[in-house]
mmCIF file of C-alpha atoms and ligand atoms in Angstrom:
data_model
loop_
_atom_site.group_PDB
_atom_site.id
_atom_site.type_symbol
_atom_site.label_atom_id
_atom_site.label_comp_id
_atom_site.label_asym_id
_atom_site.label_seq_id
_atom_site.Cartn_x
_atom_site.Cartn_y
_atom_site.Cartn_z
ATOM 1 C CA MET A 1 69.836 -56.995 -65.934
ATOM 2 C CA GLU A 2 70.586 -60.620 -65.776
ATOM 3 C CA VAL A 3 67.801 -63.059 -66.437
ATOM 4 C CA ASP A 4 67.951 -66.789 -65.426
ATOM 5 C CA GLY A 5 65.787 -68.659 -67.974
ATOM 6 C CA GLY A 6 66.483 -71.987 -66.305
ATOM 7 C CA ALA A 7 64.879 -70.563 -63.158
ATOM 8 C CA VAL A 8 61.800 -69.496 -65.127
ATOM 9 C CA ARG A 9 61.390 -73.078 -66.432
ATOM 10 C CA ARG A 10 61.911 -74.488 -63.045
ATOM 11 C CA ASN A 11 59.342 -72.192 -61.454
ATOM 12 C CA LEU A 12 56.863 -73.499 -64.094
ATOM 13 C CA GLU A 13 57.647 -77.008 -63.180
ATOM 14 C CA LEU A 14 56.950 -75.998 -59.471
ATOM 15 C CA VAL A 15 53.537 -74.727 -60.590
ATOM 16 C CA ARG A 16 53.026 -77.973 -62.572
ATOM 17 C CA SER A 17 53.864 -80.243 -59.684
ATOM 18 C CA HIS A 18 51.620 -78.189 -57.364
ATOM 19 C CA VAL A 19 48.408 -78.293 -59.594
ATOM 20 C CA GLY A 20 49.106 -81.838 -60.594
ATOM 21 C CA ALA A 21 48.445 -83.570 -63.925
ATOM 22 C CA GLY A 22 44.783 -82.520 -63.977
ATOM 23 C CA ALA A 23 45.554 -78.963 -64.945
ATOM 24 C CA ARG A 24 47.318 -77.606 -67.982
ATOM 25 C CA VAL A 25 49.691 -74.694 -67.316
ATOM 26 C CA VAL A 26 49.564 -71.794 -69.578
ATOM 27 C CA PRO A 27 52.449 -69.416 -69.074
ATOM 28 C CA ILE A 28 51.516 -65.802 -69.289
ATOM 29 C CA VAL A 29 54.227 -63.872 -71.197
ATOM 30 C CA LYS A 30 52.490 -60.450 -71.733
ATOM 31 C CA CYS A 31 54.302 -57.186 -71.565
ATOM 32 C CA ASP A 32 57.439 -58.690 -73.068
ATOM 33 C CA GLY A 33 57.500 -61.523 -70.643
ATOM 34 C CA TYR A 34 56.941 -59.306 -67.531
ATOM 35 C CA GLY A 35 59.788 -57.012 -68.789
ATOM 36 C CA LEU A 36 62.366 -59.820 -68.785
ATOM 37 C CA GLY A 37 62.230 -60.304 -72.609
ATOM 38 C CA ALA A 38 59.526 -62.437 -74.167
ATOM 39 C CA GLY A 39 62.099 -64.041 -76.665
ATOM 40 C CA LEU A 40 64.292 -65.088 -73.711
ATOM 41 C CA VAL A 41 61.369 -66.468 -71.608
ATOM 42 C CA VAL A 42 59.784 -68.397 -74.556
ATOM 43 C CA GLU A 43 63.103 -69.909 -75.332
ATOM 44 C CA ALA A 44 63.615 -70.923 -71.721
ATOM 45 C CA LEU A 45 60.173 -72.457 -71.595
ATOM 46 C CA ALA A 46 60.151 -74.316 -74.827
ATOM 47 C CA PRO A 47 61.597 -77.560 -73.397
ATOM 48 C CA ALA A 48 58.735 -77.750 -70.932
ATOM 49 C CA ARG A 49 56.324 -77.758 -73.905
ATOM 50 C CA PRO A 50 53.577 -75.453 -72.731
ATOM 51 C CA PHE A 51 50.194 -76.236 -74.217
ATOM 52 C CA ALA A 52 49.611 -72.498 -74.941
ATOM 53 C CA TYR A 53 50.760 -69.068 -74.076
ATOM 54 C CA GLY A 54 48.901 -66.014 -72.737
ATOM 55 C CA VAL A 55 49.505 -62.387 -73.720
ATOM 56 C CA ALA A 56 47.554 -59.132 -73.500
ATOM 57 C CA THR A 57 47.634 -57.722 -77.048
ATOM 58 C CA VAL A 58 47.467 -58.500 -80.643
ATOM 59 C CA ASP A 59 50.998 -57.100 -81.141
ATOM 60 C CA GLU A 60 52.352 -59.224 -78.384
ATOM 61 C CA GLY A 61 50.690 -62.246 -79.932
ATOM 62 C CA ARG A 62 52.295 -61.524 -83.274
ATOM 63 C CA ALA A 63 55.687 -61.177 -81.676
ATOM 64 C CA LEU A 64 55.379 -64.626 -80.293
ATOM 65 C CA ARG A 65 54.403 -65.946 -83.766
ATOM 66 C CA ALA A 66 57.477 -64.137 -85.086
ATOM 67 C CA LEU A 67 59.566 -66.064 -82.476
ATOM 68 C CA GLY A 68 58.317 -69.226 -83.861
ATOM 69 C CA VAL A 69 55.751 -70.163 -81.261
ATOM 70 C CA ARG A 70 53.288 -72.655 -82.931
ATOM 71 C CA VAL A 71 50.996 -73.550 -80.011
ATOM 72 C CA PRO A 72 47.769 -71.612 -79.281
ATOM 73 C CA VAL A 73 48.438 -67.870 -78.155
ATOM 74 C CA MET A 74 45.652 -66.564 -75.965
ATOM 75 C CA VAL A 75 45.095 -62.789 -76.029
ATOM 76 C CA LEU A 76 43.449 -62.331 -72.603
ATOM 77 C CA CYS A 77 42.496 -58.640 -72.783
ATOM 78 C CA PRO A 78 39.379 -57.758 -74.599
ATOM 79 C CA ALA A 79 40.367 -56.301 -78.053
ATOM 80 C CA PRO A 80 38.544 -53.572 -79.898
ATOM 81 C CA PRO A 81 36.159 -55.342 -82.149
ATOM 82 C CA GLY A 82 37.971 -53.908 -85.165
ATOM 83 C CA ASP A 83 41.103 -55.870 -84.250
ATOM 84 C CA LEU A 84 39.338 -59.156 -84.441
ATOM 85 C CA PRO A 85 39.941 -59.850 -88.107
ATOM 86 C CA ARG A 86 43.607 -59.049 -87.687
ATOM 87 C CA MET A 87 43.815 -61.397 -84.738
ATOM 88 C CA ALA A 88 42.020 -64.161 -86.866
ATOM 89 C CA ARG A 89 44.640 -63.753 -89.733
ATOM 90 C CA ALA A 90 47.466 -64.104 -87.079
ATOM 91 C CA ARG A 91 45.729 -67.146 -85.658
ATOM 92 C CA LEU A 92 45.578 -65.792 -82.149
ATOM 93 C CA VAL A 93 42.887 -66.626 -79.742
ATOM 94 C CA PRO A 94 40.659 -63.704 -78.880
ATOM 95 C CA THR A 95 38.817 -63.252 -75.578
ATOM 96 C CA ILE A 96 35.121 -62.502 -76.172
ATOM 97 C CA SER A 97 33.240 -60.611 -73.564
ATOM 98 C CA ASP A 98 30.106 -59.411 -75.366
ATOM 99 C CA LEU A 99 27.818 -60.264 -78.275
ATOM 100 C CA GLU A 100 28.957 -57.409 -80.481
ATOM 101 C CA SER A 101 32.484 -58.806 -80.651
ATOM 102 C CA LEU A 102 31.100 -62.390 -81.062
ATOM 103 C CA GLY A 103 29.293 -61.106 -84.088
ATOM 104 C CA VAL A 104 32.402 -59.610 -85.677
ATOM 105 C CA LEU A 105 34.244 -62.791 -84.851
ATOM 106 C CA ALA A 106 31.664 -64.968 -86.527
ATOM 107 C CA ASN A 107 31.912 -62.763 -89.599
ATOM 108 C CA ALA A 108 35.678 -63.150 -89.651
ATOM 109 C CA ALA A 109 35.105 -66.858 -89.513
ATOM 110 C CA LEU A 110 32.898 -66.724 -92.660
ATOM 111 C CA HIS A 111 35.840 -65.123 -94.470
ATOM 112 C CA ALA A 112 38.144 -67.650 -93.287
ATOM 113 C CA LYS A 113 36.111 -70.455 -94.840
ATOM 114 C CA GLY A 114 38.069 -73.512 -95.863
ATOM 115 C CA ARG A 115 40.763 -73.042 -93.196
ATOM 116 C CA ALA A 116 40.754 -74.544 -89.694
ATOM 117 C CA PRO A 117 38.023 -73.165 -87.390
ATOM 118 C CA LEU A 118 38.898 -69.970 -85.512
ATOM 119 C CA LEU A 119 39.750 -70.625 -81.885
ATOM 120 C CA PHE A 120 38.279 -68.262 -79.253
ATOM 121 C CA GLN A 121 37.656 -68.026 -75.585
ATOM 122 C CA LEU A 122 34.848 -66.670 -73.481
ATOM 123 C CA GLU A 123 35.469 -64.616 -70.343
ATOM 124 C CA ILE A 124 32.871 -64.655 -67.544
ATOM 125 C CA ASP A 125 32.832 -61.816 -65.077
ATOM 126 C CA THR A 126 32.524 -63.323 -61.578
ATOM 127 C CA GLY A 127 33.478 -60.213 -59.760
ATOM 128 C CA MET A 128 36.571 -58.556 -61.293
ATOM 129 C CA GLY A 129 34.403 -56.041 -63.083
ATOM 130 C CA ARG A 130 36.604 -55.005 -65.921
ATOM 131 C CA SER A 131 35.682 -57.490 -68.576
ATOM 132 C CA GLY A 132 33.783 -60.741 -69.287
ATOM 133 C CA PHE A 133 30.176 -61.586 -69.927
ATOM 134 C CA VAL A 134 28.086 -60.477 -67.001
ATOM 135 C CA LEU A 135 26.746 -63.498 -65.174
ATOM 136 C CA SER A 136 23.293 -62.067 -64.230
ATOM 137 C CA GLY A 137 22.418 -61.812 -67.855
ATOM 138 C CA ALA A 138 23.397 -65.202 -68.959
ATOM 139 C CA ALA A 139 19.804 -66.180 -69.810
ATOM 140 C CA GLN A 140 19.932 -63.437 -72.534
ATOM 141 C CA TRP A 141 23.398 -63.985 -73.992
ATOM 142 C CA TRP A 142 24.109 -67.733 -73.569
ATOM 143 C CA PRO A 143 21.723 -68.976 -76.286
ATOM 144 C CA GLU A 144 23.439 -66.694 -78.892
ATOM 145 C CA VAL A 145 26.907 -67.665 -77.619
ATOM 146 C CA ARG A 146 25.862 -71.306 -77.706
ATOM 147 C CA ARG A 147 24.789 -71.027 -81.449
ATOM 148 C CA ALA A 148 28.310 -69.552 -82.156
ATOM 149 C CA VAL A 149 30.052 -72.192 -80.279
ATOM 150 C CA ALA A 150 28.250 -74.834 -82.380
ATOM 151 C CA SER A 151 29.000 -73.107 -85.716
ATOM 152 C CA PRO A 152 31.520 -74.780 -87.925
ATOM 153 C CA GLY A 153 33.718 -71.770 -88.495
ATOM 154 C CA LEU A 154 34.473 -71.350 -84.781
ATOM 155 C CA ARG A 155 35.927 -73.467 -82.067
ATOM 156 C CA LEU A 156 35.641 -72.631 -78.298
ATOM 157 C CA LEU A 157 39.102 -73.309 -76.893
ATOM 158 C CA GLY A 158 38.281 -72.226 -73.333
ATOM 159 C CA VAL A 159 36.018 -70.500 -70.862
ATOM 160 C CA PHE A 160 37.756 -68.480 -68.055
ATOM 161 C CA THR A 161 37.363 -65.911 -65.327
ATOM 162 C CA HIS A 162 39.803 -63.746 -63.331
ATOM 163 C CA LEU A 163 39.975 -63.488 -59.543
ATOM 164 C CA HIS A 164 40.513 -60.189 -57.841
ATOM 165 C CA SER A 165 41.999 -61.281 -54.492
ATOM 166 C CA ALA A 166 43.712 -64.532 -54.788
ATOM 167 C CA ASP A 167 46.902 -63.064 -53.194
ATOM 168 C CA GLU A 168 45.164 -61.759 -50.027
ATOM 169 C CA ALA A 169 45.125 -63.233 -46.622
ATOM 170 C CA ASP A 170 41.402 -63.941 -46.800
ATOM 171 C CA LEU A 171 40.633 -66.143 -49.547
ATOM 172 C CA GLY A 172 36.840 -66.076 -49.039
ATOM 173 C CA SER A 173 36.053 -63.826 -51.984
ATOM 174 C CA ALA A 174 38.356 -65.763 -54.270
ATOM 175 C CA ARG A 175 36.485 -69.033 -53.340
ATOM 176 C CA ARG A 176 33.061 -67.469 -54.023
ATOM 177 C CA GLN A 177 34.282 -66.306 -57.416
ATOM 178 C CA ILE A 178 35.363 -69.944 -58.169
ATOM 179 C CA GLU A 179 31.893 -71.174 -57.029
ATOM 180 C CA ARG A 180 30.205 -68.753 -59.269
ATOM 181 C CA PHE A 181 32.293 -69.821 -62.232
ATOM 182 C CA ASP A 182 31.725 -73.572 -61.517
ATOM 183 C CA ASP A 183 27.893 -72.894 -61.182
ATOM 184 C CA PHE A 184 27.808 -71.141 -64.480
ATOM 185 C CA VAL A 185 29.817 -73.955 -66.232
ATOM 186 C CA ALA A 186 27.511 -76.661 -64.750
ATOM 187 C CA SER A 187 24.306 -74.770 -65.463
ATOM 188 C CA VAL A 188 24.757 -74.153 -69.280
ATOM 189 C CA GLU A 189 24.663 -76.671 -72.000
ATOM 190 C CA GLY A 190 26.955 -76.449 -75.069
ATOM 191 C CA ILE A 191 30.408 -76.101 -73.671
ATOM 192 C CA PRO A 192 32.493 -78.756 -75.567
ATOM 193 C CA SER A 193 33.809 -81.305 -73.218
ATOM 194 C CA ASP A 194 37.368 -80.660 -74.273
ATOM 195 C CA ALA A 195 37.227 -77.036 -73.518
ATOM 196 C CA LEU A 196 39.818 -75.476 -71.161
ATOM 197 C CA LEU A 197 38.328 -74.090 -67.917
ATOM 198 C CA HIS A 198 40.611 -71.640 -66.158
ATOM 199 C CA VAL A 199 40.282 -69.288 -63.122
ATOM 200 C CA ALA A 200 43.769 -68.927 -61.596
ATOM 201 C CA ASN A 201 46.622 -66.635 -61.879
ATOM 202 C CA SER A 202 49.807 -67.571 -59.988
ATOM 203 C CA ALA A 203 48.341 -66.794 -56.539
ATOM 204 C CA ALA A 204 45.214 -68.857 -57.092
ATOM 205 C CA ALA A 205 47.064 -71.755 -58.708
ATOM 206 C CA LEU A 206 49.309 -72.227 -55.791
ATOM 207 C CA ARG A 207 46.905 -71.267 -52.932
ATOM 208 C CA LEU A 208 43.398 -72.425 -53.856
ATOM 209 C CA ASP A 209 41.367 -75.438 -54.661
ATOM 210 C CA LEU A 210 40.596 -74.798 -58.365
ATOM 211 C CA GLY A 211 37.111 -76.428 -58.569
ATOM 212 C CA ALA A 212 36.061 -77.375 -62.172
ATOM 213 C CA ALA A 213 39.161 -75.725 -63.738
ATOM 214 C CA ASN A 214 41.535 -77.918 -65.849
ATOM 215 C CA ALA A 215 44.077 -75.246 -66.624
ATOM 216 C CA VAL A 216 45.988 -72.404 -64.815
ATOM 217 C CA ARG A 217 47.576 -69.113 -66.110
ATOM 218 C CA PRO A 218 50.605 -68.290 -63.936
ATOM 219 C CA GLY A 219 52.639 -65.104 -64.627
ATOM 220 C CA ILE A 220 54.547 -63.423 -61.842
ATOM 221 C CA PHE A 221 55.467 -66.683 -60.104
ATOM 222 C CA LEU A 222 57.357 -67.788 -63.201
ATOM 223 C CA TYR A 223 59.523 -64.609 -62.902
ATOM 224 C CA GLY A 224 60.337 -64.881 -59.226
ATOM 225 C CA GLY A 225 57.396 -63.053 -57.594
ATOM 226 C CA SER A 226 56.166 -64.689 -54.281
ATOM 227 C CA VAL A 227 52.338 -64.900 -54.080
ATOM 228 C CA GLY A 228 51.517 -64.911 -50.414
ATOM 229 C CA HIS A 229 51.151 -67.032 -47.502
ATOM 230 C CA GLY A 230 50.930 -70.871 -48.068
ATOM 231 C CA ALA A 231 52.463 -70.912 -51.444
ATOM 232 C CA PRO A 232 55.879 -72.145 -52.349
ATOM 233 C CA THR A 233 58.768 -69.719 -52.771
ATOM 234 C CA PRO A 234 59.888 -69.198 -56.532
ATOM 235 C CA GLU A 235 63.558 -69.278 -57.582
ATOM 236 C CA THR A 236 64.963 -65.885 -58.226
ATOM 237 C CA VAL A 237 65.000 -65.012 -61.917
ATOM 238 C CA ALA A 238 66.124 -61.437 -62.389
ATOM 239 C CA ALA A 239 69.225 -59.632 -61.006
ATOM 240 C CA LEU A 240 69.437 -55.932 -61.503
ATOM 241 C CA ARG A 241 73.075 -54.608 -61.246
ATOM 242 C CA ALA A 242 74.920 -51.490 -62.244
ATOM 243 C CA ARG A 243 78.503 -50.317 -61.745
ATOM 244 C CA VAL A 244 79.846 -47.902 -59.170
ATOM 245 C CA VAL A 245 81.083 -44.974 -61.321
ATOM 246 C CA MET A 246 82.378 -42.556 -58.547
ATOM 247 C CA VAL A 247 83.281 -42.862 -54.891
ATOM 248 C CA ARG A 248 83.620 -39.910 -52.423
ATOM 249 C CA GLU A 249 84.296 -39.195 -48.885
ATOM 250 C CA ALA A 250 81.406 -37.114 -47.495
ATOM 251 C CA VAL A 251 82.072 -34.661 -44.660
ATOM 252 C CA PRO A 252 79.543 -34.329 -41.855
ATOM 253 C CA GLY A 253 76.573 -32.212 -42.995
ATOM 254 C CA ALA A 254 77.129 -32.761 -46.754
ATOM 255 C CA THR A 255 74.005 -33.332 -48.727
ATOM 256 C CA VAL A 256 73.176 -35.634 -51.710
ATOM 257 C CA GLY A 257 70.717 -35.665 -54.479
ATOM 258 C CA TYR A 258 67.754 -33.530 -55.598
ATOM 259 C CA GLY A 259 66.049 -31.740 -52.764
ATOM 260 C CA ALA A 260 69.108 -32.500 -50.533
ATOM 261 C CA THR A 261 66.973 -34.869 -48.570
ATOM 262 C CA TYR A 262 69.850 -36.786 -47.054
ATOM 263 C CA ARG A 263 72.642 -35.308 -44.938
ATOM 264 C CA ALA A 264 75.912 -37.227 -43.799
ATOM 265 C CA ARG A 265 75.849 -37.668 -40.106
ATOM 266 C CA GLY A 266 79.530 -38.296 -39.753
ATOM 267 C CA ARG A 267 82.262 -38.942 -42.140
ATOM 268 C CA GLU A 268 80.760 -41.332 -44.727
ATOM 269 C CA ARG A 269 81.668 -43.014 -47.956
ATOM 270 C CA TRP A 270 79.179 -42.599 -50.876
ATOM 271 C CA ALA A 271 79.312 -44.470 -54.087
ATOM 272 C CA THR A 272 77.432 -43.206 -57.172
ATOM 273 C CA VAL A 273 75.927 -45.967 -59.157
ATOM 274 C CA ALA A 274 75.027 -45.695 -62.869
ATOM 275 C CA ILE A 275 71.372 -46.561 -62.622
ATOM 276 C CA GLY A 276 68.170 -44.472 -61.999
ATOM 277 C CA TYR A 277 64.529 -44.282 -62.362
ATOM 278 C CA GLY A 278 65.021 -43.984 -66.028
ATOM 279 C CA ASP A 279 66.165 -47.603 -66.030
ATOM 280 C CA GLY A 280 63.086 -48.462 -64.036
ATOM 281 C CA LEU A 281 64.727 -48.373 -60.516
ATOM 282 C CA PRO A 282 61.616 -47.151 -58.607
ATOM 283 C CA ARG A 283 62.059 -43.582 -57.444
ATOM 284 C CA GLU A 284 60.170 -44.482 -54.203
ATOM 285 C CA LEU A 285 63.373 -46.383 -53.113
ATOM 286 C CA GLY A 286 65.150 -43.007 -52.386
ATOM 287 C CA ASN A 287 66.254 -42.976 -48.703
ATOM 288 C CA ARG A 288 64.399 -46.331 -48.348
ATOM 289 C CA GLY A 289 65.825 -49.016 -50.570
ATOM 290 C CA TRP A 290 69.090 -51.029 -50.554
ATOM 291 C CA ALA A 291 71.889 -52.293 -52.779
ATOM 292 C CA LEU A 292 74.220 -55.069 -52.257
ATOM 293 C CA LEU A 293 77.960 -54.052 -52.580
ATOM 294 C CA ARG A 294 80.704 -56.889 -52.185
ATOM 295 C CA GLY A 295 77.734 -58.959 -50.594
ATOM 296 C CA ARG A 296 76.917 -56.344 -48.024
ATOM 297 C CA ARG A 297 73.582 -54.357 -47.653
ATOM 298 C CA SER A 298 74.127 -50.607 -48.210
ATOM 299 C CA PRO A 299 71.400 -48.084 -47.949
ATOM 300 C CA ILE A 300 70.334 -45.823 -50.883
ATOM 301 C CA VAL A 301 70.820 -42.226 -49.716
ATOM 302 C CA GLY A 302 68.946 -39.207 -51.121
ATOM 303 C CA ARG A 303 66.457 -39.266 -53.965
ATOM 304 C CA ILE A 304 67.066 -41.477 -56.959
ATOM 305 C CA SER A 305 67.990 -39.444 -60.061
ATOM 306 C CA MET A 306 67.109 -40.362 -63.618
ATOM 307 C CA ASP A 307 70.497 -41.936 -64.361
ATOM 308 C CA THR A 308 72.311 -42.268 -60.946
ATOM 309 C CA THR A 309 71.659 -43.542 -57.423
ATOM 310 C CA VAL A 310 73.854 -42.933 -54.448
ATOM 311 C CA VAL A 311 74.615 -45.538 -51.860
ATOM 312 C CA ARG A 312 76.389 -45.310 -48.510
ATOM 313 C CA VAL A 313 78.995 -47.901 -48.505
ATOM 314 C CA ALA A 314 81.922 -49.554 -46.539
ATOM 315 C CA ALA A 315 85.534 -48.574 -46.935
ATOM 316 C CA GLU A 316 86.583 -51.406 -49.346
ATOM 317 C CA VAL A 317 84.021 -50.454 -52.194
ATOM 318 C CA ALA A 318 85.767 -49.093 -55.353
ATOM 319 C CA VAL A 319 84.954 -47.628 -58.702
ATOM 320 C CA GLY A 320 83.863 -50.397 -61.063
ATOM 321 C CA ASP A 321 82.310 -52.666 -58.277
ATOM 322 C CA PRO A 322 78.811 -53.975 -59.301
ATOM 323 C CA ALA A 323 76.026 -52.883 -57.093
ATOM 324 C CA THR A 324 73.049 -55.208 -56.910
ATOM 325 C CA PHE A 325 69.527 -53.662 -56.415
ATOM 326 C CA LEU A 326 67.597 -56.851 -57.121
ATOM 327 C CA GLY A 327 68.658 -60.447 -56.767
ATOM 328 C CA GLY A 328 71.655 -62.064 -55.031
ATOM 329 C CA ASP A 329 75.241 -61.113 -54.541
ATOM 330 C CA GLY A 330 77.676 -63.043 -52.309
ATOM 331 C CA GLY A 331 75.421 -64.462 -49.409
ATOM 332 C CA GLY A 332 73.018 -61.544 -49.665
ATOM 333 C CA GLU A 333 69.858 -61.274 -51.582
ATOM 334 C CA ILE A 334 67.376 -58.423 -52.206
ATOM 335 C CA ALA A 335 64.006 -60.124 -53.006
ATOM 336 C CA LEU A 336 61.557 -58.910 -55.671
ATOM 337 C CA GLY A 337 58.951 -58.744 -52.979
ATOM 338 C CA GLU A 338 61.012 -56.562 -50.819
ATOM 339 C CA VAL A 339 61.615 -54.044 -53.483
ATOM 340 C CA ALA A 340 57.885 -54.020 -54.360
ATOM 341 C CA GLU A 341 56.908 -53.454 -50.847
ATOM 342 C CA LEU A 342 59.390 -50.599 -50.209
ATOM 343 C CA ALA A 343 58.300 -49.066 -53.490
ATOM 344 C CA ASP A 344 54.579 -49.400 -52.425
ATOM 345 C CA THR A 345 53.589 -51.546 -55.365
ATOM 346 C CA VAL A 346 53.486 -55.101 -56.674
ATOM 347 C CA ALA A 347 56.215 -57.226 -58.002
ATOM 348 C CA HIS A 348 54.543 -57.090 -61.531
ATOM 349 C CA GLN A 349 55.004 -53.346 -61.666
ATOM 350 C CA VAL A 350 58.721 -53.525 -60.475
ATOM 351 C CA LEU A 351 59.514 -55.968 -63.366
ATOM 352 C CA THR A 352 57.432 -54.419 -66.118
ATOM 353 C CA GLY A 353 58.767 -51.015 -65.180
ATOM 354 C CA LEU A 354 62.412 -51.965 -65.875
ATOM 355 C CA SER A 355 63.169 -49.912 -68.992
ATOM 356 C CA ALA A 356 64.549 -50.588 -72.515
ATOM 357 C CA ARG A 357 67.795 -48.905 -71.435
ATOM 358 C CA LEU A 358 68.699 -51.987 -69.475
ATOM 359 C CA PRO A 359 70.176 -54.824 -71.555
ATOM 360 C CA ARG A 360 68.530 -58.244 -70.819
ATOM 361 C CA ILE A 361 71.440 -60.659 -70.509
ATOM 362 C CA PRO A 362 70.871 -64.370 -70.118
ATOM 363 C CA MET A 363 72.397 -65.488 -66.843
ATOM 364 C CA GLU A 364 74.659 -68.074 -68.427
ATOM 365 C CA GLN A 365 76.514 -65.255 -70.414
ATOM 366 C CA CYS A 366 77.207 -63.586 -66.911
ATOM 367 C CA ARG A 367 79.338 -66.334 -65.365
HETATM 368 C C1 PLP B 401 48.190 -61.129 -66.034
HETATM 369 C C2 PLP B 401 47.206 -62.185 -65.925
HETATM 370 C C3 PLP B 401 47.482 -63.446 -65.361
HETATM 371 C C4 PLP B 401 48.810 -63.787 -64.590
HETATM 372 O O1 PLP B 401 48.644 -63.084 -63.319
HETATM 373 P P1 PLP B 401 49.881 -63.345 -62.267
HETATM 374 O O2 PLP B 401 49.491 -62.647 -61.016
HETATM 375 O O3 PLP B 401 51.064 -62.578 -62.861
HETATM 376 O O4 PLP B 401 50.199 -64.616 -62.081
HETATM 377 C C5 PLP B 401 46.508 -64.370 -65.425
HETATM 378 N N1 PLP B 401 45.272 -64.177 -65.952
HETATM 379 C C6 PLP B 401 44.956 -63.115 -66.616
HETATM 380 C C7 PLP B 401 43.733 -62.829 -67.293
HETATM 381 C C8 PLP B 401 45.952 -61.859 -66.556
HETATM 382 O O5 PLP B 401 45.593 -60.786 -67.178
#
């Protein structure tokens, strides 16, 4: 797999120019930089000087620290309360969604006395339903949260919520979630005036008016995923290629692959390519997906195996040719969104599904 770090950085700048100077851009690099390699992504983004990074787990946060990241690292998923002291030691920024976790964090802050205050964030549930303080109970939990916010050992870095439908055609529910968030922020006292307020993933950052928010959390757009109607198109970041290892002439009626689900209609030329679902090429692309060979679109025939995929090709294709399953070749391009749609999933899953067997090669080493 080839990864174009320059394109990641330019996609970040696209988000920046879209949201304007009023919002900080916090790149989300969870799941090893959406499968592209967190090290490669962080190195590519460094010249853009992000204010902070976002990850999902403590280990991902520690990996960023090991890469030399010095800016705040937000852990966006709720962690088990037992992990909070470890997070505090690694100076990661936890997300707090309930009073029990807040108590554990406050306790960790007591033990970190003499050091800089521990940064943390509050998540507010405005409809996603999986995490965050529940808005209807704010009268009960806010007074306690407010005391914690004011305590000397802790510092509130930000307050955020997550939208469930920012990539859909109908943006009504997303707008209502933003309204709920803004109402909450306006109705409580004690949020520091310098706190980050953020609601937007890639789709929201590029398609919605962000209300009170002063930061955004783009992920998939940075890695080349389109986010729906009305948004700019990102630059392609990843190219997925493998070599043709065998070419054969199939006679009419010959079958290919497990289950013999494809049968040659006439004399056909089949190229066996050394990539399969074990590399993360979605198995759903069997008999549906495409590869580019010598710039030409060629259909995947039969089911995808763990290690090989067969493509129906034109006469000039030979052993050793690269086959492109994602990204550009010659004048052609297979877009991430197209692959996701054919595989019945989202671009996020296509990228994060690419397995460890594939080397991640910076694009500049492929020229
Ligand atoms: C993953 C994630 C994002 C980024 O979402 P994209 O759709 O990839 O832009 C933003 N915020 C939170 C809380 C997330 O978990």
